[in-house]
mmCIF file of C-alpha atoms in Angstrom:
data_model
loop_
_atom_site.group_PDB
_atom_site.id
_atom_site.type_symbol
_atom_site.label_atom_id
_atom_site.label_comp_id
_atom_site.label_asym_id
_atom_site.label_seq_id
_atom_site.Cartn_x
_atom_site.Cartn_y
_atom_site.Cartn_z
ATOM 1 C CA MET A 1 -1.794 15.307 -8.587
ATOM 2 C CA THR A 2 -4.395 12.172 -8.262
ATOM 3 C CA SER A 3 -7.442 12.144 -5.499
ATOM 4 C CA SER A 4 -4.597 10.645 -3.024
ATOM 5 C CA GLU A 5 -5.056 12.464 0.137
ATOM 6 C CA LEU A 6 -2.250 14.601 1.580
ATOM 7 C CA TRP A 7 0.097 13.134 4.577
ATOM 8 C CA THR A 8 0.842 16.176 6.477
ATOM 9 C CA ARG A 9 3.853 16.969 9.245
ATOM 10 C CA ALA A 10 2.124 15.575 12.009
ATOM 11 C CA THR A 11 0.516 12.235 10.813
ATOM 12 C CA ALA A 12 4.439 12.074 9.215
ATOM 13 C CA ASP A 13 6.244 12.712 12.089
ATOM 14 C CA ARG A 14 3.868 9.730 14.652
ATOM 15 C CA TYR A 15 4.016 7.327 11.241
ATOM 16 C CA ASP A 16 6.586 5.001 12.979
ATOM 17 C CA ALA A 17 5.048 4.935 15.827
ATOM 18 C CA GLU A 18 1.826 4.232 15.085
ATOM 19 C CA GLU A 19 2.752 1.724 12.778
ATOM 20 C CA ASN A 20 5.708 0.043 15.032
ATOM 21 C CA GLU A 21 4.113 -3.025 15.066
ATOM 22 C CA MET A 22 4.637 -3.298 11.720
ATOM 23 C CA SER A 23 8.046 -2.632 11.077
ATOM 24 C CA SER A 24 9.267 -5.837 13.460
ATOM 25 C CA ALA A 25 11.040 -8.734 12.223
ATOM 26 C CA ALA A 26 8.147 -10.966 12.084
ATOM 27 C CA VAL A 27 6.653 -8.857 9.491
ATOM 28 C CA LEU A 28 9.118 -7.596 7.583
ATOM 29 C CA GLY A 29 11.121 -10.869 7.274
ATOM 30 C CA PRO A 30 8.535 -12.035 5.619
ATOM 31 C CA THR A 31 8.306 -9.105 3.478
ATOM 32 C CA LEU A 32 11.561 -8.445 2.263
ATOM 33 C CA ALA A 33 12.819 -11.564 1.233
ATOM 34 C CA PHE A 34 9.939 -12.107 -1.050
ATOM 35 C CA LEU A 35 10.900 -8.923 -2.732
ATOM 36 C CA ALA A 36 14.136 -8.764 -3.065
ATOM 37 C CA GLU A 37 13.730 -13.023 -4.969
ATOM 38 C CA LEU A 38 11.517 -11.439 -7.287
ATOM 39 C CA ALA A 39 14.002 -8.061 -8.031
ATOM 40 C CA GLY A 40 17.147 -10.317 -8.156
ATOM 41 C CA ASP A 41 19.972 -8.634 -9.733
ATOM 42 C CA GLY A 42 17.956 -5.419 -10.720
ATOM 43 C CA ARG A 43 16.393 -2.580 -9.445
ATOM 44 C CA ALA A 44 13.085 -2.099 -7.394
ATOM 45 C CA LEU A 45 10.702 1.294 -7.883
ATOM 46 C CA GLU A 46 8.543 1.727 -4.180
ATOM 47 C CA PHE A 47 5.231 3.574 -4.866
ATOM 48 C CA ALA A 48 3.883 5.686 -2.456
ATOM 49 C CA ILE A 49 7.707 4.378 -0.371
ATOM 50 C CA GLY A 50 6.366 6.996 2.794
ATOM 51 C CA THR A 51 9.184 6.953 5.901
ATOM 52 C CA GLY A 52 10.774 3.627 4.250
ATOM 53 C CA ARG A 53 9.328 1.200 6.294
ATOM 54 C CA VAL A 54 10.263 -1.813 4.112
ATOM 55 C CA GLY A 55 12.445 0.507 1.012
ATOM 56 C CA VAL A 56 15.291 1.669 3.883
ATOM 57 C CA PRO A 57 15.495 -1.993 4.753
ATOM 58 C CA LEU A 58 14.750 -3.825 1.797
ATOM 59 C CA ARG A 59 17.652 -1.275 0.467
ATOM 60 C CA GLU A 60 19.988 -2.623 3.228
ATOM 61 C CA ARG A 61 19.490 -5.634 1.575
ATOM 62 C CA GLY A 62 21.425 -4.814 -1.394
ATOM 63 C CA VAL A 63 18.423 -4.312 -3.522
ATOM 64 C CA PRO A 64 19.164 -0.294 -5.407
ATOM 65 C CA VAL A 65 15.729 0.912 -4.505
ATOM 66 C CA VAL A 66 13.960 3.846 -5.741
ATOM 67 C CA GLY A 67 10.794 5.615 -4.229
ATOM 68 C CA ILE A 68 8.532 7.298 -5.638
ATOM 69 C CA GLU A 69 6.321 9.696 -2.968
ATOM 70 C CA LEU A 70 3.170 11.962 -2.483
ATOM 71 C CA SER A 71 4.342 14.128 0.460
ATOM 72 C CA GLU A 72 6.756 16.182 1.235
ATOM 73 C CA HIS A 73 6.409 15.257 5.243
ATOM 74 C CA MET A 74 6.287 11.560 4.833
ATOM 75 C CA ALA A 75 9.928 11.319 2.508
ATOM 76 C CA ALA A 76 11.057 14.302 5.166
ATOM 77 C CA VAL A 77 11.098 11.048 7.937
ATOM 78 C CA LEU A 78 12.799 8.733 5.380
ATOM 79 C CA ARG A 79 15.824 10.876 4.493
ATOM 80 C CA ARG A 80 16.010 11.325 8.459
ATOM 81 C CA LYS A 81 17.446 7.380 8.041
ATOM 82 C CA ILE A 82 18.876 6.915 4.759
ATOM 83 C CA ASP A 83 20.584 9.366 1.941
ATOM 84 C CA GLU A 84 19.228 10.564 -1.199
ATOM 85 C CA ASP A 85 22.203 9.329 -2.951
ATOM 86 C CA ALA A 86 21.571 5.455 -1.228
ATOM 87 C CA LEU A 87 17.348 5.684 -1.572
ATOM 88 C CA PRO A 88 16.020 8.600 -4.313
ATOM 89 C CA VAL A 89 12.618 9.847 -3.770
ATOM 90 C CA THR A 90 10.276 11.914 -6.874
ATOM 91 C CA ILE A 91 7.688 13.673 -4.685
ATOM 92 C CA GLY A 92 5.035 13.124 -6.611
ATOM 93 C CA ASP A 93 1.670 10.483 -8.115
ATOM 94 C CA MET A 94 1.974 6.809 -8.469
ATOM 95 C CA ALA A 95 -0.075 7.154 -10.759
ATOM 96 C CA THR A 96 1.680 9.476 -13.338
ATOM 97 C CA THR A 97 5.203 10.155 -11.675
ATOM 98 C CA THR A 98 8.192 8.300 -13.692
ATOM 99 C CA VAL A 99 11.346 8.214 -12.529
ATOM 100 C CA PRO A 100 14.669 7.346 -15.052
ATOM 101 C CA GLY A 101 15.478 3.394 -16.032
ATOM 102 C CA GLU A 102 14.194 0.109 -16.226
ATOM 103 C CA PHE A 103 13.666 -1.950 -13.252
ATOM 104 C CA THR A 104 12.891 -6.025 -12.387
ATOM 105 C CA LEU A 105 10.375 -4.485 -9.434
ATOM 106 C CA VAL A 106 7.231 -2.652 -8.836
ATOM 107 C CA TYR A 107 5.914 -3.257 -5.609
ATOM 108 C CA LEU A 108 2.774 -0.939 -4.077
ATOM 109 C CA VAL A 109 2.502 -2.004 -0.440
ATOM 110 C CA TYR A 110 -0.136 -2.045 2.948
ATOM 111 C CA ASN A 111 -3.398 -1.558 1.011
ATOM 112 C CA THR A 112 -1.880 1.591 -0.841
ATOM 113 C CA ILE A 113 -3.422 1.038 -3.843
ATOM 114 C CA THR A 114 -6.169 2.154 -2.629
ATOM 115 C CA ASN A 115 -5.713 5.654 -1.450
ATOM 116 C CA LEU A 116 -6.268 6.665 -5.768
ATOM 117 C CA LEU A 117 -10.098 7.683 -4.724
ATOM 118 C CA THR A 118 -11.042 6.101 -8.973
ATOM 119 C CA GLN A 119 -10.772 3.508 -10.765
ATOM 120 C CA ASP A 120 -9.721 5.159 -14.193
ATOM 121 C CA GLU A 121 -6.818 6.143 -11.435
ATOM 122 C CA GLN A 122 -5.976 2.579 -10.001
ATOM 123 C CA VAL A 123 -5.640 1.816 -14.069
ATOM 124 C CA GLU A 124 -2.637 4.353 -14.542
ATOM 125 C CA CYS A 125 -1.506 3.257 -11.155
ATOM 126 C CA PHE A 126 -1.146 -0.520 -13.718
ATOM 127 C CA ARG A 127 -0.080 1.887 -16.662
ATOM 128 C CA ASN A 128 2.483 3.332 -14.496
ATOM 129 C CA ALA A 129 4.225 -0.007 -13.316
ATOM 130 C CA ALA A 130 4.359 -1.187 -16.665
ATOM 131 C CA ARG A 131 6.001 1.413 -17.871
ATOM 132 C CA HIS A 132 8.455 0.875 -15.499
ATOM 133 C CA LEU A 133 9.446 -2.290 -15.599
ATOM 134 C CA ALA A 134 12.102 -3.991 -17.463
ATOM 135 C CA PRO A 135 10.493 -7.123 -20.005
ATOM 136 C CA GLY A 136 10.323 -10.012 -17.435
ATOM 137 C CA GLY A 137 9.875 -7.675 -14.700
ATOM 138 C CA ARG A 138 6.902 -7.471 -12.114
ATOM 139 C CA PHE A 139 4.728 -5.906 -10.052
ATOM 140 C CA VAL A 140 3.240 -6.592 -6.618
ATOM 141 C CA ILE A 141 0.842 -5.157 -4.452
ATOM 142 C CA GLU A 142 -0.433 -6.216 -1.154
ATOM 143 C CA LEU A 143 -3.617 -5.715 -0.542
ATOM 144 C CA GLY A 144 -6.965 -6.298 1.752
ATOM 145 C CA VAL A 145 -9.830 -8.352 0.516
ATOM 146 C CA PRO A 146 -12.895 -5.867 1.204
ATOM 147 C CA PRO A 147 -14.526 -7.516 4.634
ATOM 148 C CA LEU A 148 -17.573 -6.909 2.438
ATOM 149 C CA ARG A 149 -18.854 -10.414 4.211
ATOM 150 C CA PHE A 150 -19.018 -8.880 7.564
ATOM 151 C CA LEU A 151 -21.667 -6.514 6.593
ATOM 152 C CA PRO A 152 -25.750 -7.907 6.776
ATOM 153 C CA PRO A 153 -28.357 -6.192 5.279
ATOM 154 C CA GLY A 154 -28.594 -2.765 6.675
ATOM 155 C CA GLN A 155 -24.830 -2.555 8.273
ATOM 156 C CA VAL A 156 -22.496 -0.065 7.046
ATOM 157 C CA ALA A 157 -19.514 0.110 9.496
ATOM 158 C CA VAL A 158 -16.932 -3.018 10.002
ATOM 159 C CA PRO A 159 -14.348 -2.637 13.334
ATOM 160 C CA PHE A 160 -11.142 -4.201 12.017
ATOM 161 C CA ASP A 161 -9.581 -2.560 15.289
ATOM 162 C CA VAL A 162 -11.013 -2.367 19.034
ATOM 163 C CA SER A 163 -7.609 -2.254 22.050
ATOM 164 C CA GLU A 164 -7.483 -0.206 24.584
ATOM 165 C CA ARG A 165 -4.901 2.354 22.694
ATOM 166 C CA HIS A 166 -6.869 2.265 19.282
ATOM 167 C CA LEU A 167 -10.931 1.612 17.801
ATOM 168 C CA GLY A 168 -10.938 1.111 14.523
ATOM 169 C CA PHE A 169 -13.566 0.772 12.045
ATOM 170 C CA ASP A 170 -14.853 0.890 8.457
ATOM 171 C CA THR A 171 -17.507 3.002 6.726
ATOM 172 C CA PHE A 172 -19.071 1.339 3.398
ATOM 173 C CA ASP A 173 -20.386 3.244 0.146
ATOM 174 C CA LEU A 174 -20.880 0.550 -1.743
ATOM 175 C CA VAL A 175 -22.947 2.395 -4.598
ATOM 176 C CA GLU A 176 -19.154 4.458 -5.103
ATOM 177 C CA GLN A 177 -17.124 1.920 -4.200
ATOM 178 C CA VAL A 178 -15.033 3.697 -1.211
ATOM 179 C CA LEU A 179 -14.597 3.209 2.033
ATOM 180 C CA VAL A 180 -13.711 5.709 5.209
ATOM 181 C CA SER A 181 -11.477 4.735 8.092
ATOM 182 C CA HIS A 182 -12.343 5.698 11.378
ATOM 183 C CA HIS A 183 -9.549 6.006 14.265
ATOM 184 C CA PHE A 184 -9.763 7.016 17.342
ATOM 185 C CA THR A 185 -6.020 7.151 19.350
ATOM 186 C CA HIS A 186 -5.332 7.074 22.736
ATOM 187 C CA ASP A 187 -3.152 9.909 23.409
ATOM 188 C CA GLY A 188 -1.517 10.429 26.044
ATOM 189 C CA ASP A 189 -3.132 9.773 30.463
ATOM 190 C CA ASP A 190 -5.805 12.047 30.236
ATOM 191 C CA GLY A 191 -8.624 9.640 28.476
ATOM 192 C CA ARG A 192 -8.867 12.064 25.289
ATOM 193 C CA TYR A 193 -8.796 10.043 21.844
ATOM 194 C CA ARG A 194 -7.705 11.899 18.742
ATOM 195 C CA ARG A 195 -10.141 11.152 16.000
ATOM 196 C CA ASP A 196 -8.886 10.805 12.106
ATOM 197 C CA ASN A 197 -10.295 9.428 9.498
ATOM 198 C CA SER A 198 -9.504 8.382 5.571
ATOM 199 C CA ARG A 199 -11.052 7.488 2.359
ATOM 200 C CA HIS A 200 -10.436 4.421 0.098
ATOM 201 C CA ARG A 201 -11.525 3.185 -3.087
ATOM 202 C CA TYR A 202 -11.575 -0.809 -2.359
ATOM 203 C CA ALA A 203 -11.298 -3.407 -4.726
ATOM 204 C CA TRP A 204 -11.854 -6.903 -5.159
ATOM 205 C CA PRO A 205 -8.931 -9.228 -6.669
ATOM 206 C CA ALA A 206 -10.397 -10.174 -9.781
ATOM 207 C CA GLU A 207 -10.690 -6.325 -11.298
ATOM 208 C CA LEU A 208 -6.891 -5.789 -9.860
ATOM 209 C CA ASP A 209 -6.645 -8.887 -12.610
ATOM 210 C CA LEU A 210 -8.407 -6.915 -15.375
ATOM 211 C CA MET A 211 -6.259 -3.898 -15.059
ATOM 212 C CA ALA A 212 -2.789 -5.998 -15.775
ATOM 213 C CA ARG A 213 -5.019 -6.911 -18.757
ATOM 214 C CA ILE A 214 -5.395 -3.343 -19.978
ATOM 215 C CA VAL A 215 -2.065 -2.980 -19.466
ATOM 216 C CA GLY A 216 -0.708 -5.942 -20.682
ATOM 217 C CA LEU A 217 0.691 -7.583 -17.639
ATOM 218 C CA GLU A 218 -0.058 -11.138 -16.839
ATOM 219 C CA LEU A 219 -0.851 -12.432 -12.423
ATOM 220 C CA GLU A 220 2.345 -14.400 -12.081
ATOM 221 C CA ARG A 221 0.917 -15.461 -8.440
ATOM 222 C CA ARG A 222 -1.519 -14.473 -5.690
ATOM 223 C CA VAL A 223 -0.882 -15.659 -2.133
ATOM 224 C CA ALA A 224 -2.839 -14.411 1.368
ATOM 225 C CA ASP A 225 0.918 -13.393 2.489
ATOM 226 C CA TRP A 226 4.349 -12.618 2.618
ATOM 227 C CA ASP A 227 5.536 -15.905 4.125
ATOM 228 C CA GLY A 228 3.461 -18.138 0.914
ATOM 229 C CA THR A 229 -0.260 -19.174 2.736
ATOM 230 C CA PRO A 230 -2.204 -19.968 -0.272
ATOM 231 C CA PHE A 231 -4.602 -17.568 -1.541
ATOM 232 C CA THR A 232 -7.849 -19.206 -0.181
ATOM 233 C CA GLN A 233 -12.245 -17.532 -0.100
ATOM 234 C CA ASP A 234 -11.483 -16.563 3.634
ATOM 235 C CA SER A 235 -8.065 -14.877 3.606
ATOM 236 C CA ALA A 236 -8.495 -11.412 4.575
ATOM 237 C CA LYS A 237 -5.730 -10.031 2.214
ATOM 238 C CA HIS A 238 -3.468 -10.896 -0.823
ATOM 239 C CA ILE A 239 -0.279 -10.715 -2.418
ATOM 240 C CA SER A 240 -0.853 -10.659 -6.301
ATOM 241 C CA VAL A 241 2.500 -10.993 -8.445
ATOM 242 C CA TRP A 242 1.961 -9.861 -11.897
ATOM 243 C CA ARG A 243 3.977 -10.300 -14.775
ATOM 244 C CA LYS A 244 5.210 -7.898 -18.058
ATOM 245 C CA PRO A 245 5.874 -10.610 -20.507
ATOM 246 C CA THR A 246 9.753 -11.519 -22.113
#
């Protein structure tokens, strides 16, 4: 097992409800169109498939999807939505776990590569993608750009959500290149907040490009969102596509 933190049953059971906005047609429509076009007539492999937020509707669009997921609890939620024969899922980590066959597309969405807490493990994730790709296949990552421009000298925290139901902020260790996401979520009507946190290793786009080069992949495209918005110095995230040479 890698350094990724293991999602619990309680977290898995409430994940879809808490990420309801990310499952909306406005978010998923461009995502699925982007991935389906890259998959073409081939198969797709999703690293850290979770509860199937992307993988299940992508399969319903006609793309054969296979998943790798570290948390058995997250995979159990996915299994309530679709049969194993329709969307097979292997329990394991995304840096070392392998599945049979070749794929035209391997993808990793929603900042999940940051769950690997060391640079070596992130490189191995790229290597694992490359070993699964057919020649000419693509590896896609969706990842936020580290918001360090919001850190004045002496400050270590950046808020990312301040709403009636949820307060979220990240704290940064700039030496170790690790952030901790802190969540305070309002549960029920009694005024109480549930506190959660998770650790992540953030990485810059150029660092990911070097990881790709190490394993023999070439940067093909980088955009700011699934709808193809150009990536600029002010973009908050990026969708990057690396290609395995033929």
